[in-house]
PDB file of C-alpha atoms in Angstrom:
ATOM      1  CA  UNK K   1       6.149   7.073  29.797  1.00 57.00           C
ATOM      2  CA  UNK K   2       3.487   4.558  29.529  1.00 70.00           C
ATOM      3  CA  UNK K   3      -0.149   4.966  28.274  1.00 68.00           C
ATOM      4  CA  UNK K   4      -2.987   5.625  30.822  1.00 68.00           C
ATOM      5  CA  UNK K   5      -6.009   3.507  29.895  1.00 67.00           C
ATOM      6  CA  UNK K   6      -8.383   5.593  31.867  1.00 66.00           C
ATOM      7  CA  UNK K   7      -7.296   8.632  29.739  1.00 65.00           C
ATOM      8  CA  UNK K   8      -9.247   7.135  26.729  1.00 69.00           C
ATOM      9  CA  UNK K   9     -12.726   5.929  26.048  1.00 76.00           C
ATOM     10  CA  UNK K  10     -13.494   2.951  23.674  1.00 75.00           C
ATOM     11  CA  UNK K  11     -16.659   1.931  22.260  1.00 81.00           C
ATOM     12  CA  UNK K  12     -17.480  -0.968  19.788  1.00 87.00           C
ATOM     13  CA  UNK K  13     -19.717  -0.007  16.775  1.00 87.00           C
ATOM     14  CA  UNK K  14     -22.008  -2.563  15.759  1.00 90.00           C
ATOM     15  CA  UNK K  15     -23.095  -1.427  12.193  1.00 95.00           C
ATOM     16  CA  UNK K  16     -21.577   0.720   9.519  1.00 96.00           C
ATOM     17  CA  UNK K  17     -24.754   3.080   9.759  1.00 95.00           C
ATOM     18  CA  UNK K  18     -23.991   3.583  13.589  1.00 94.00           C
ATOM     19  CA  UNK K  19     -20.334   4.296  12.814  1.00 95.00           C
ATOM     20  CA  UNK K  20     -20.994   6.856  10.062  1.00 96.00           C
ATOM     21  CA  UNK K  21     -23.530   8.581  12.218  1.00 95.00           C
ATOM     22  CA  UNK K  22     -21.135   9.219  15.099  1.00 93.00           C
ATOM     23  CA  UNK K  23     -18.406  10.516  12.665  1.00 94.00           C
ATOM     24  CA  UNK K  24     -20.947  12.712  11.286  1.00 95.00           C
ATOM     25  CA  UNK K  25     -22.187  13.992  14.518  1.00 94.00           C
ATOM     26  CA  UNK K  26     -18.754  14.515  16.040  1.00 90.00           C
ATOM     27  CA  UNK K  27     -16.142  14.805  13.266  1.00 87.00           C
ATOM     28  CA  UNK K  28     -12.750  14.588  14.390  1.00 85.00           C
ATOM     29  CA  UNK K  29     -13.867  13.643  17.970  1.00 85.00           C
ATOM     30  CA  UNK K  30     -14.016   9.730  17.240  1.00 86.00           C
ATOM     31  CA  UNK K  31     -10.927   8.148  15.981  1.00 86.00           C
ATOM     32  CA  UNK K  32     -11.730   4.854  14.168  1.00 88.00           C
ATOM     33  CA  UNK K  33      -9.733   1.739  15.401  1.00 87.00           C
ATOM     34  CA  UNK K  34      -9.493  -1.361  13.123  1.00 85.00           C
ATOM     35  CA  UNK K  35      -6.969  -3.917  14.268  1.00 74.00           C
ATOM     36  CA  UNK K  36      -5.280  -1.484  16.502  1.00 71.00           C
ATOM     37  CA  UNK K  37      -1.810  -2.920  16.026  1.00 69.00           C
ATOM     38  CA  UNK K  38      -0.343   0.627  15.433  1.00 69.00           C
ATOM     39  CA  UNK K  39      -2.518   2.446  17.886  1.00 68.00           C
ATOM     40  CA  UNK K  40      -1.821   0.047  20.773  1.00 67.00           C
ATOM     41  CA  UNK K  41       1.899   0.777  20.079  1.00 66.00           C
ATOM     42  CA  UNK K  42       1.294   4.441  20.568  1.00 67.00           C
ATOM     43  CA  UNK K  43      -0.551   3.866  23.514  1.00 64.00           C
ATOM     44  CA  UNK K  44       2.094   1.656  25.296  1.00 62.00           C
ATOM     45  CA  UNK K  45       4.499   4.437  24.549  1.00 65.00           C
ATOM     46  CA  UNK K  46       2.278   7.163  25.916  1.00 66.00           C
ATOM     47  CA  UNK K  47       2.073   8.671  22.503  1.00 69.00           C
ATOM     48  CA  UNK K  48      -1.749   8.022  21.796  1.00 63.00           C
ATOM     49  CA  UNK K  49      -3.410  11.338  21.825  1.00 66.00           C
ATOM     50  CA  UNK K  50      -6.845  10.250  20.581  1.00 66.00           C
ATOM     51  CA  UNK K  51      -9.187  10.329  23.676  1.00 69.00           C
ATOM     52  CA  UNK K  52     -12.212   8.891  21.942  1.00 80.00           C
ATOM     53  CA  UNK K  53     -11.663   5.566  20.121  1.00 81.00           C
ATOM     54  CA  UNK K  54     -14.392   3.584  18.008  1.00 86.00           C
ATOM     55  CA  UNK K  55     -13.567  -0.036  17.388  1.00 87.00           C
ATOM     56  CA  UNK K  56     -14.467  -1.119  13.770  1.00 92.00           C
ATOM     57  CA  UNK K  57     -13.833  -4.997  14.270  1.00 88.00           C
ATOM     58  CA  UNK K  58     -17.472  -5.603  15.121  1.00 89.00           C
ATOM     59  CA  UNK K  59     -18.795  -3.996  12.000  1.00 94.00           C
ATOM     60  CA  UNK K  60     -19.336  -6.651   9.562  1.00 93.00           C
ATOM     61  CA  UNK K  61     -19.932  -4.549   6.387  1.00 96.00           C
ATOM     62  CA  UNK K  62     -16.234  -3.614   6.337  1.00 96.00           C
ATOM     63  CA  UNK K  63     -14.822  -6.990   6.099  1.00 96.00           C
ATOM     64  CA  UNK K  64     -15.284  -8.821   2.666  1.00 97.00           C
ATOM     65  CA  UNK K  65     -13.600  -9.849  -0.492  1.00 98.00           C
ATOM     66  CA  UNK K  66     -15.801  -9.560  -3.724  1.00 98.00           C
ATOM     67  CA  UNK K  67     -14.741 -11.111  -6.918  1.00 98.00           C
ATOM     68  CA  UNK K  68     -16.449 -10.507 -10.328  1.00 95.00           C
ATOM     69  CA  UNK K  69     -15.297 -10.819 -14.019  1.00 93.00           C
ATOM     70  CA  UNK K  70     -13.472  -7.506 -13.933  1.00 95.00           C
ATOM     71  CA  UNK K  71     -12.201  -6.755 -10.605  1.00 97.00           C
ATOM     72  CA  UNK K  72     -11.552  -7.590  -6.905  1.00 98.00           C
ATOM     73  CA  UNK K  73     -13.067  -5.726  -4.166  1.00 98.00           C
ATOM     74  CA  UNK K  74     -11.513  -5.800  -0.638  1.00 98.00           C
ATOM     75  CA  UNK K  75     -13.324  -4.206   2.399  1.00 98.00           C
ATOM     76  CA  UNK K  76     -11.278  -1.963   4.386  1.00 97.00           C
ATOM     77  CA  UNK K  77     -11.774  -4.127   7.578  1.00 95.00           C
ATOM     78  CA  UNK K  78     -10.359  -7.327   6.001  1.00 97.00           C
ATOM     79  CA  UNK K  79      -7.668  -8.526   7.698  1.00 96.00           C
ATOM     80  CA  UNK K  80      -4.003  -9.294   6.091  1.00 96.00           C
ATOM     81  CA  UNK K  81      -4.432 -12.974   7.332  1.00 96.00           C
ATOM     82  CA  UNK K  82      -7.729 -13.062   5.226  1.00 97.00           C
ATOM     83  CA  UNK K  83      -6.066 -11.502   2.200  1.00 97.00           C
ATOM     84  CA  UNK K  84      -3.055 -13.746   2.422  1.00 96.00           C
ATOM     85  CA  UNK K  85      -5.253 -16.711   2.476  1.00 96.00           C
ATOM     86  CA  UNK K  86      -7.789 -15.684  -0.290  1.00 97.00           C
ATOM     87  CA  UNK K  87      -7.239 -18.042  -3.438  1.00 97.00           C
ATOM     88  CA  UNK K  88      -8.275 -15.220  -5.954  1.00 97.00           C
ATOM     89  CA  UNK K  89      -5.823 -12.640  -4.454  1.00 98.00           C
ATOM     90  CA  UNK K  90      -3.107 -15.108  -4.340  1.00 97.00           C
ATOM     91  CA  UNK K  91      -3.648 -15.997  -8.141  1.00 96.00           C
ATOM     92  CA  UNK K  92      -4.529 -12.653  -9.555  1.00 97.00           C
ATOM     93  CA  UNK K  93      -2.909 -10.126  -7.277  1.00 98.00           C
ATOM     94  CA  UNK K  94       0.235 -12.162  -5.931  1.00 97.00           C
ATOM     95  CA  UNK K  95       2.079  -8.963  -4.860  1.00 98.00           C
ATOM     96  CA  UNK K  96      -0.710  -7.966  -2.452  1.00 98.00           C
ATOM     97  CA  UNK K  97      -0.661 -11.493  -1.068  1.00 97.00           C
ATOM     98  CA  UNK K  98       3.034 -11.294  -0.854  1.00 95.00           C
ATOM     99  CA  UNK K  99       2.995  -8.070   1.044  1.00 95.00           C
ATOM    100  CA  UNK K 100       0.160  -9.365   3.262  1.00 95.00           C
ATOM    101  CA  UNK K 101       2.687 -11.938   4.640  1.00 92.00           C
ATOM    102  CA  UNK K 102       5.164  -9.297   5.675  1.00 89.00           C
ATOM    103  CA  UNK K 103       2.838  -7.698   8.195  1.00 87.00           C
ATOM    104  CA  UNK K 104       4.300  -8.538  11.487  1.00 80.00           C
ATOM    105  CA  UNK K 105       3.666 -11.834  12.956  1.00 83.00           C
ATOM    106  CA  UNK K 106       0.704 -14.320  12.255  1.00 87.00           C
ATOM    107  CA  UNK K 107      -1.115 -12.749  15.139  1.00 86.00           C
ATOM    108  CA  UNK K 108      -0.546  -9.274  13.775  1.00 86.00           C
ATOM    109  CA  UNK K 109      -1.921 -10.475  10.190  1.00 88.00           C
ATOM    110  CA  UNK K 110      -4.947 -11.759  11.903  1.00 88.00           C
ATOM    111  CA  UNK K 111      -5.771  -8.180  13.560  1.00 87.00           C
ATOM    112  CA  UNK K 112      -4.238  -5.642  11.162  1.00 91.00           C
ATOM    113  CA  UNK K 113      -6.471  -4.489   8.476  1.00 95.00           C
ATOM    114  CA  UNK K 114      -6.132  -3.068   4.900  1.00 96.00           C
ATOM    115  CA  UNK K 115      -7.698   0.307   5.660  1.00 95.00           C
ATOM    116  CA  UNK K 116      -5.467   0.639   8.911  1.00 93.00           C
ATOM    117  CA  UNK K 117      -2.316  -0.018   7.004  1.00 93.00           C
ATOM    118  CA  UNK K 118      -3.303   2.797   4.416  1.00 95.00           C
ATOM    119  CA  UNK K 119      -4.837   5.299   6.796  1.00 94.00           C
ATOM    120  CA  UNK K 120      -1.858   5.121   9.259  1.00 90.00           C
ATOM    121  CA  UNK K 121      -0.029   6.846   6.483  1.00 91.00           C
ATOM    122  CA  UNK K 122       3.394   5.308   7.023  1.00 92.00           C
ATOM    123  CA  UNK K 123       5.885   5.832   3.978  1.00 93.00           C
ATOM    124  CA  UNK K 124       6.991   2.357   4.979  1.00 92.00           C
ATOM    125  CA  UNK K 125       3.758   0.423   5.114  1.00 93.00           C
ATOM    126  CA  UNK K 126       3.808  -2.932   3.322  1.00 93.00           C
ATOM    127  CA  UNK K 127       0.517  -2.863   1.190  1.00 96.00           C
ATOM    128  CA  UNK K 128       0.649   0.453  -0.550  1.00 97.00           C
ATOM    129  CA  UNK K 129       3.520  -0.338  -3.319  1.00 97.00           C
ATOM    130  CA  UNK K 130       1.371  -3.258  -4.300  1.00 98.00           C
ATOM    131  CA  UNK K 131      -1.850  -1.433  -4.463  1.00 98.00           C
ATOM    132  CA  UNK K 132      -0.235   1.354  -6.378  1.00 98.00           C
ATOM    133  CA  UNK K 133       1.102  -0.900  -9.190  1.00 98.00           C
ATOM    134  CA  UNK K 134      -2.169  -2.655  -9.452  1.00 98.00           C
ATOM    135  CA  UNK K 135      -3.792   0.593 -10.191  1.00 98.00           C
ATOM    136  CA  UNK K 136      -6.192   0.224  -7.195  1.00 98.00           C
ATOM    137  CA  UNK K 137      -9.135   2.727  -6.429  1.00 98.00           C
ATOM    138  CA  UNK K 138     -10.048   3.466  -2.896  1.00 98.00           C
ATOM    139  CA  UNK K 139     -13.591   3.965  -1.828  1.00 98.00           C
ATOM    140  CA  UNK K 140     -14.327   6.380   0.895  1.00 98.00           C
ATOM    141  CA  UNK K 141     -17.686   6.487   2.531  1.00 98.00           C
ATOM    142  CA  UNK K 142     -19.766   8.926   4.932  1.00 97.00           C
ATOM    143  CA  UNK K 143     -23.177   9.944   5.669  1.00 96.00           C
ATOM    144  CA  UNK K 144     -22.880  12.284   2.620  1.00 97.00           C
ATOM    145  CA  UNK K 145     -22.365   9.439   0.310  1.00 97.00           C
ATOM    146  CA  UNK K 146     -19.331   7.405  -1.127  1.00 97.00           C
ATOM    147  CA  UNK K 147     -16.553   8.512  -3.499  1.00 98.00           C
ATOM    148  CA  UNK K 148     -14.091   6.440  -5.499  1.00 98.00           C
ATOM    149  CA  UNK K 149     -10.813   8.011  -6.431  1.00 98.00           C
ATOM    150  CA  UNK K 150      -7.419   6.454  -7.671  1.00 98.00           C
ATOM    151  CA  UNK K 151      -5.332   5.251  -4.655  1.00 98.00           C
ATOM    152  CA  UNK K 152      -2.385   7.026  -6.207  1.00 97.00           C
ATOM    153  CA  UNK K 153      -4.266  10.383  -5.195  1.00 97.00           C
ATOM    154  CA  UNK K 154      -4.931   9.388  -1.678  1.00 98.00           C
ATOM    155  CA  UNK K 155      -1.781  10.181   0.213  1.00 97.00           C
ATOM    156  CA  UNK K 156      -0.891  13.949   0.372  1.00 96.00           C
ATOM    157  CA  UNK K 157       2.405  13.839   2.492  1.00 95.00           C
ATOM    158  CA  UNK K 158       3.691  12.355   5.785  1.00 94.00           C
ATOM    159  CA  UNK K 159       0.646  11.050   7.678  1.00 92.00           C
ATOM    160  CA  UNK K 160      -1.594  13.165   5.498  1.00 95.00           C
ATOM    161  CA  UNK K 161      -4.331  12.046   3.035  1.00 97.00           C
ATOM    162  CA  UNK K 162      -7.489  13.239   1.432  1.00 98.00           C
ATOM    163  CA  UNK K 163      -9.725  11.298   4.011  1.00 97.00           C
ATOM    164  CA  UNK K 164     -12.219  13.669   5.597  1.00 96.00           C
ATOM    165  CA  UNK K 165     -12.840  13.570   9.329  1.00 94.00           C
ATOM    166  CA  UNK K 166     -16.313  12.032   8.758  1.00 95.00           C
ATOM    167  CA  UNK K 167     -15.025   9.269   6.414  1.00 96.00           C
ATOM    168  CA  UNK K 168     -13.957   5.679   6.495  1.00 96.00           C
ATOM    169  CA  UNK K 169     -12.200   3.625   3.959  1.00 97.00           C
ATOM    170  CA  UNK K 170     -14.938   1.265   2.595  1.00 98.00           C
ATOM    171  CA  UNK K 171     -13.076  -0.759   0.055  1.00 98.00           C
ATOM    172  CA  UNK K 172     -10.036  -1.135  -2.241  1.00 98.00           C
ATOM    173  CA  UNK K 173     -10.951  -2.125  -5.917  1.00 98.00           C
ATOM    174  CA  UNK K 174      -8.320  -3.889  -8.116  1.00 98.00           C
ATOM    175  CA  UNK K 175      -8.850  -4.505 -11.750  1.00 98.00           C
ATOM    176  CA  UNK K 176      -8.361  -7.934 -13.025  1.00 96.00           C
ATOM    177  CA  UNK K 177      -6.057  -7.268 -15.870  1.00 94.00           C
ATOM    178  CA  UNK K 178      -2.334  -8.119 -14.809  1.00 96.00           C
ATOM    179  CA  UNK K 179      -2.471 -11.848 -15.667  1.00 93.00           C
ATOM    180  CA  UNK K 180       0.242 -11.385 -18.487  1.00 93.00           C
ATOM    181  CA  UNK K 181       2.306  -8.756 -16.674  1.00 96.00           C
ATOM    182  CA  UNK K 182       5.681  -9.306 -15.329  1.00 96.00           C
ATOM    183  CA  UNK K 183       5.399  -8.663 -11.599  1.00 97.00           C
ATOM    184  CA  UNK K 184       7.847  -7.798  -8.943  1.00 97.00           C
ATOM    185  CA  UNK K 185       8.048  -6.995  -5.155  1.00 97.00           C
ATOM    186  CA  UNK K 186      10.894  -6.969  -2.977  1.00 96.00           C
ATOM    187  CA  UNK K 187      11.233  -5.590   0.647  1.00 94.00           C
ATOM    188  CA  UNK K 188      14.630  -4.898   2.243  1.00 92.00           C
ATOM    189  CA  UNK K 189      14.749  -5.061   6.127  1.00 85.00           C
ATOM    190  CA  UNK K 190      16.716  -5.912   9.017  1.00 82.00           C
ATOM    191  CA  UNK K 191      15.128  -9.459   9.042  1.00 72.00           C
ATOM    192  CA  UNK K 192      13.203 -11.434   6.539  1.00 67.00           C
ATOM    193  CA  UNK K 193       9.985 -11.066   9.019  1.00 67.00           C
ATOM    194  CA  UNK K 194       8.720  -8.647  11.579  1.00 71.00           C
ATOM    195  CA  UNK K 195      10.745  -5.780  10.383  1.00 76.00           C
ATOM    196  CA  UNK K 196       9.937  -2.443   9.178  1.00 85.00           C
ATOM    197  CA  UNK K 197      10.804  -1.733   5.589  1.00 89.00           C
ATOM    198  CA  UNK K 198      14.159  -0.007   5.020  1.00 92.00           C
ATOM    199  CA  UNK K 199      13.413   0.023   1.240  1.00 95.00           C
ATOM    200  CA  UNK K 200      10.519  -1.725  -0.924  1.00 95.00           C
ATOM    201  CA  UNK K 201       9.942  -1.739  -4.641  1.00 98.00           C
ATOM    202  CA  UNK K 202       6.815  -3.130  -6.481  1.00 98.00           C
ATOM    203  CA  UNK K 203       6.408  -3.223 -10.237  1.00 98.00           C
ATOM    204  CA  UNK K 204       4.239  -4.555 -13.000  1.00 98.00           C
ATOM    205  CA  UNK K 205       5.038  -4.345 -16.879  1.00 97.00           C
ATOM    206  CA  UNK K 206       3.902  -5.724 -19.980  1.00 95.00           C
ATOM    207  CA  UNK K 207       6.138  -6.254 -22.887  1.00 92.00           C
ATOM    208  CA  UNK K 208       4.814  -6.514 -26.520  1.00 90.00           C
ATOM    209  CA  UNK K 209       6.804  -6.657 -29.771  1.00 87.00           C
ATOM    210  CA  UNK K 210      10.101  -5.908 -27.781  1.00 86.00           C
ATOM    211  CA  UNK K 211       8.699  -2.942 -26.189  1.00 92.00           C
ATOM    212  CA  UNK K 212       7.479  -1.872 -22.632  1.00 95.00           C
ATOM    213  CA  UNK K 213       4.055  -1.294 -23.421  1.00 96.00           C
ATOM    214  CA  UNK K 214       2.713  -0.772 -19.676  1.00 97.00           C
ATOM    215  CA  UNK K 215       4.805  -0.094 -16.772  1.00 98.00           C
ATOM    216  CA  UNK K 216       4.048   0.755 -13.051  1.00 98.00           C
ATOM    217  CA  UNK K 217       6.735   1.138 -10.385  1.00 98.00           C
ATOM    218  CA  UNK K 218       6.088   1.968  -6.789  1.00 98.00           C
ATOM    219  CA  UNK K 219       8.070   2.312  -3.488  1.00 97.00           C
ATOM    220  CA  UNK K 220       8.180   2.287   0.183  1.00 96.00           C
ATOM    221  CA  UNK K 221      10.339   4.319   2.469  1.00 95.00           C
ATOM    222  CA  UNK K 222      11.729   6.358  -0.344  1.00 96.00           C
ATOM    223  CA  UNK K 223       9.693   9.552   0.136  1.00 95.00           C
ATOM    224  CA  UNK K 224       7.236  11.101   2.789  1.00 96.00           C
ATOM    225  CA  UNK K 225       4.571   8.791   1.516  1.00 96.00           C
ATOM    226  CA  UNK K 226       3.937   5.706  -0.554  1.00 96.00           C
ATOM    227  CA  UNK K 227       5.479   6.644  -3.747  1.00 96.00           C
ATOM    228  CA  UNK K 228       4.586   6.087  -7.598  1.00 97.00           C
ATOM    229  CA  UNK K 229       7.585   6.473  -9.580  1.00 98.00           C
ATOM    230  CA  UNK K 230       5.949   8.070 -12.570  1.00 98.00           C
ATOM    231  CA  UNK K 231       9.242   9.790 -13.801  1.00 98.00           C
ATOM    232  CA  UNK K 232      11.070   6.473 -13.838  1.00 98.00           C
ATOM    233  CA  UNK K 233       8.196   4.960 -15.763  1.00 98.00           C
ATOM    234  CA  UNK K 234       8.063   7.549 -18.346  1.00 98.00           C
ATOM    235  CA  UNK K 235      11.879   6.832 -19.289  1.00 98.00           C
ATOM    236  CA  UNK K 236      10.887   3.192 -19.794  1.00 98.00           C
ATOM    237  CA  UNK K 237       7.585   3.309 -21.314  1.00 98.00           C
ATOM    238  CA  UNK K 238       7.346   2.359 -24.966  1.00 96.00           C
ATOM    239  CA  UNK K 239      11.087   1.615 -25.001  1.00 95.00           C
ATOM    240  CA  UNK K 240      13.068  -1.557 -25.912  1.00 93.00           C
ATOM    241  CA  UNK K 241      15.366  -2.251 -23.012  1.00 93.00           C
ATOM    242  CA  UNK K 242      19.102  -1.454 -23.566  1.00 94.00           C
ATOM    243  CA  UNK K 243      21.967  -0.467 -21.542  1.00 95.00           C
ATOM    244  CA  UNK K 244      21.316   3.305 -22.272  1.00 97.00           C
ATOM    245  CA  UNK K 245      17.633   3.150 -21.344  1.00 97.00           C
ATOM    246  CA  UNK K 246      18.520   1.198 -18.172  1.00 97.00           C
ATOM    247  CA  UNK K 247      20.975   3.804 -17.253  1.00 97.00           C
ATOM    248  CA  UNK K 248      18.577   6.550 -17.809  1.00 98.00           C
ATOM    249  CA  UNK K 249      15.909   4.718 -15.770  1.00 98.00           C
ATOM    250  CA  UNK K 250      18.323   4.233 -12.789  1.00 97.00           C
ATOM    251  CA  UNK K 251      19.313   7.869 -13.151  1.00 98.00           C
ATOM    252  CA  UNK K 252      15.549   8.989 -13.144  1.00 98.00           C
ATOM    253  CA  UNK K 253      14.770   6.939 -10.047  1.00 98.00           C
ATOM    254  CA  UNK K 254      17.715   8.359  -8.034  1.00 97.00           C
ATOM    255  CA  UNK K 255      16.219  12.030  -9.035  1.00 97.00           C
ATOM    256  CA  UNK K 256      12.872  11.069  -8.071  1.00 97.00           C
ATOM    257  CA  UNK K 257      13.026   9.510  -4.610  1.00 97.00           C
ATOM    258  CA  UNK K 258      13.478  11.605  -1.517  1.00 95.00           C
ATOM    259  CA  UNK K 259      14.679   9.079   1.168  1.00 92.00           C
ATOM    260  CA  UNK K 260      15.712  10.295   4.553  1.00 88.00           C
ATOM    261  CA  UNK K 261      18.193   9.306   7.285  1.00 88.00           C
ATOM    262  CA  UNK K 262      16.603   7.626  10.372  1.00 88.00           C
ATOM    263  CA  UNK K 263      17.489   4.805  12.932  1.00 86.00           C
ATOM    264  CA  UNK K 264      16.844   2.132  10.367  1.00 87.00           C
ATOM    265  CA  UNK K 265      18.851   3.361   7.520  1.00 90.00           C
ATOM    266  CA  UNK K 266      20.465   6.292   5.454  1.00 93.00           C
ATOM    267  CA  UNK K 267      19.584   8.242   2.598  1.00 93.00           C
ATOM    268  CA  UNK K 268      22.479   7.028   0.636  1.00 95.00           C
ATOM    269  CA  UNK K 269      21.974   3.249   1.482  1.00 94.00           C
ATOM    270  CA  UNK K 270      18.214   3.605   0.500  1.00 96.00           C
ATOM    271  CA  UNK K 271      18.837   5.495  -2.764  1.00 96.00           C
ATOM    272  CA  UNK K 272      21.552   2.710  -3.739  1.00 96.00           C
ATOM    273  CA  UNK K 273      19.282  -0.237  -2.826  1.00 96.00           C
ATOM    274  CA  UNK K 274      16.259   1.253  -4.573  1.00 96.00           C
ATOM    275  CA  UNK K 275      18.363   1.477  -7.888  1.00 97.00           C
ATOM    276  CA  UNK K 276      19.618  -2.236  -7.303  1.00 97.00           C
ATOM    277  CA  UNK K 277      16.049  -3.395  -7.107  1.00 97.00           C
ATOM    278  CA  UNK K 278      15.122  -1.559 -10.119  1.00 98.00           C
ATOM    279  CA  UNK K 279      17.916  -3.216 -11.878  1.00 97.00           C
ATOM    280  CA  UNK K 280      16.733  -6.630 -10.589  1.00 97.00           C
ATOM    281  CA  UNK K 281      13.177  -6.131 -11.965  1.00 97.00           C
ATOM    282  CA  UNK K 282      14.544  -4.827 -15.248  1.00 97.00           C
ATOM    283  CA  UNK K 283      16.689  -8.024 -15.543  1.00 95.00           C
ATOM    284  CA  UNK K 284      13.458 -10.098 -15.317  1.00 93.00           C
ATOM    285  CA  UNK K 285      11.706  -7.676 -17.903  1.00 92.00           C
ATOM    286  CA  UNK K 286      14.601  -7.986 -20.213  1.00 88.00           C
ATOM    287  CA  UNK K 287      14.545 -11.705 -19.937  1.00 83.00           C
ATOM    288  CA  UNK K 288      10.986 -11.401 -21.001  1.00 78.00           C
ATOM    289  CA  UNK K 289      11.763  -8.998 -23.781  1.00 70.00           C
ATOM    290  CA  UNK K 290      14.213 -11.513 -25.021  1.00 70.00           C
ATOM    291  CA  UNK K 291      11.903 -14.263 -25.034  1.00 69.00           C
ATOM    292  CA  UNK K 292       9.245 -12.401 -26.985  1.00 63.00           C
ATOM    293  CA  UNK K 293      11.711 -11.395 -29.578  1.00 58.00           C
ATOM    294  CA  UNK K 294      12.854 -14.983 -30.189  1.00 59.00           C
ATOM    295  CA  UNK K 295       9.048 -16.081 -30.242  1.00 56.00           C
TER     296      UNK K 295
END
């Protein structure tokens, strides 16, 4: 069943103040639309239930990248093309730049926005694992004011989040302190490009005096939401990597993830591949550990 354009109303907001005013006056009535790459797919399939849509592509206050000595702030309306091409993001947060290059085609990357990728709430979304391992904070704004929370606390379940009906994602804030970390991101899909994730794993870790002094692991398509693997991290934290510790971490990951069977893959496949991706990251971390011990 095809979507009917006459069943929807679309307006273009001209400012952040106008957008927030409409959301406050009629909370839940207007659905903000950023790049629209997901909503238009739903519309074409006749699955778009929202009747009133408000385009944010004409709201300049939502599209920015601000760099200071301690962090990088990325506006919710910033496209993945802009993220992929930004020099500071590429150098300081290469995992996010890499993920930006996975978002569909170049045309998709020039339309799809960071906030849209997050608010859509897909467990397979490309940006969230990188944001999680970079300890990002998400800033939400409404006429009532703004609030910043850890991005790890944003998703509550499948397509569920803490975002209130009168709120927008204003920005993501990433602390600039990962220069010396071992960083890892890998996506497994049907193709190298323009494919939805079957499994993805992101990681950052710091080795000092032969021990894992910091570690963050995050995954896509392994639960009902983008997932921070805190139980697996706990097994590795403050440990010297060994065969036993690595085996324990693999077991912890397999116990922590909750993948599903769907048209793209199976529970068994996703679990097995996720554990192999963890092994691959730990290989790189162990190599760094050996170099530290020699030095």
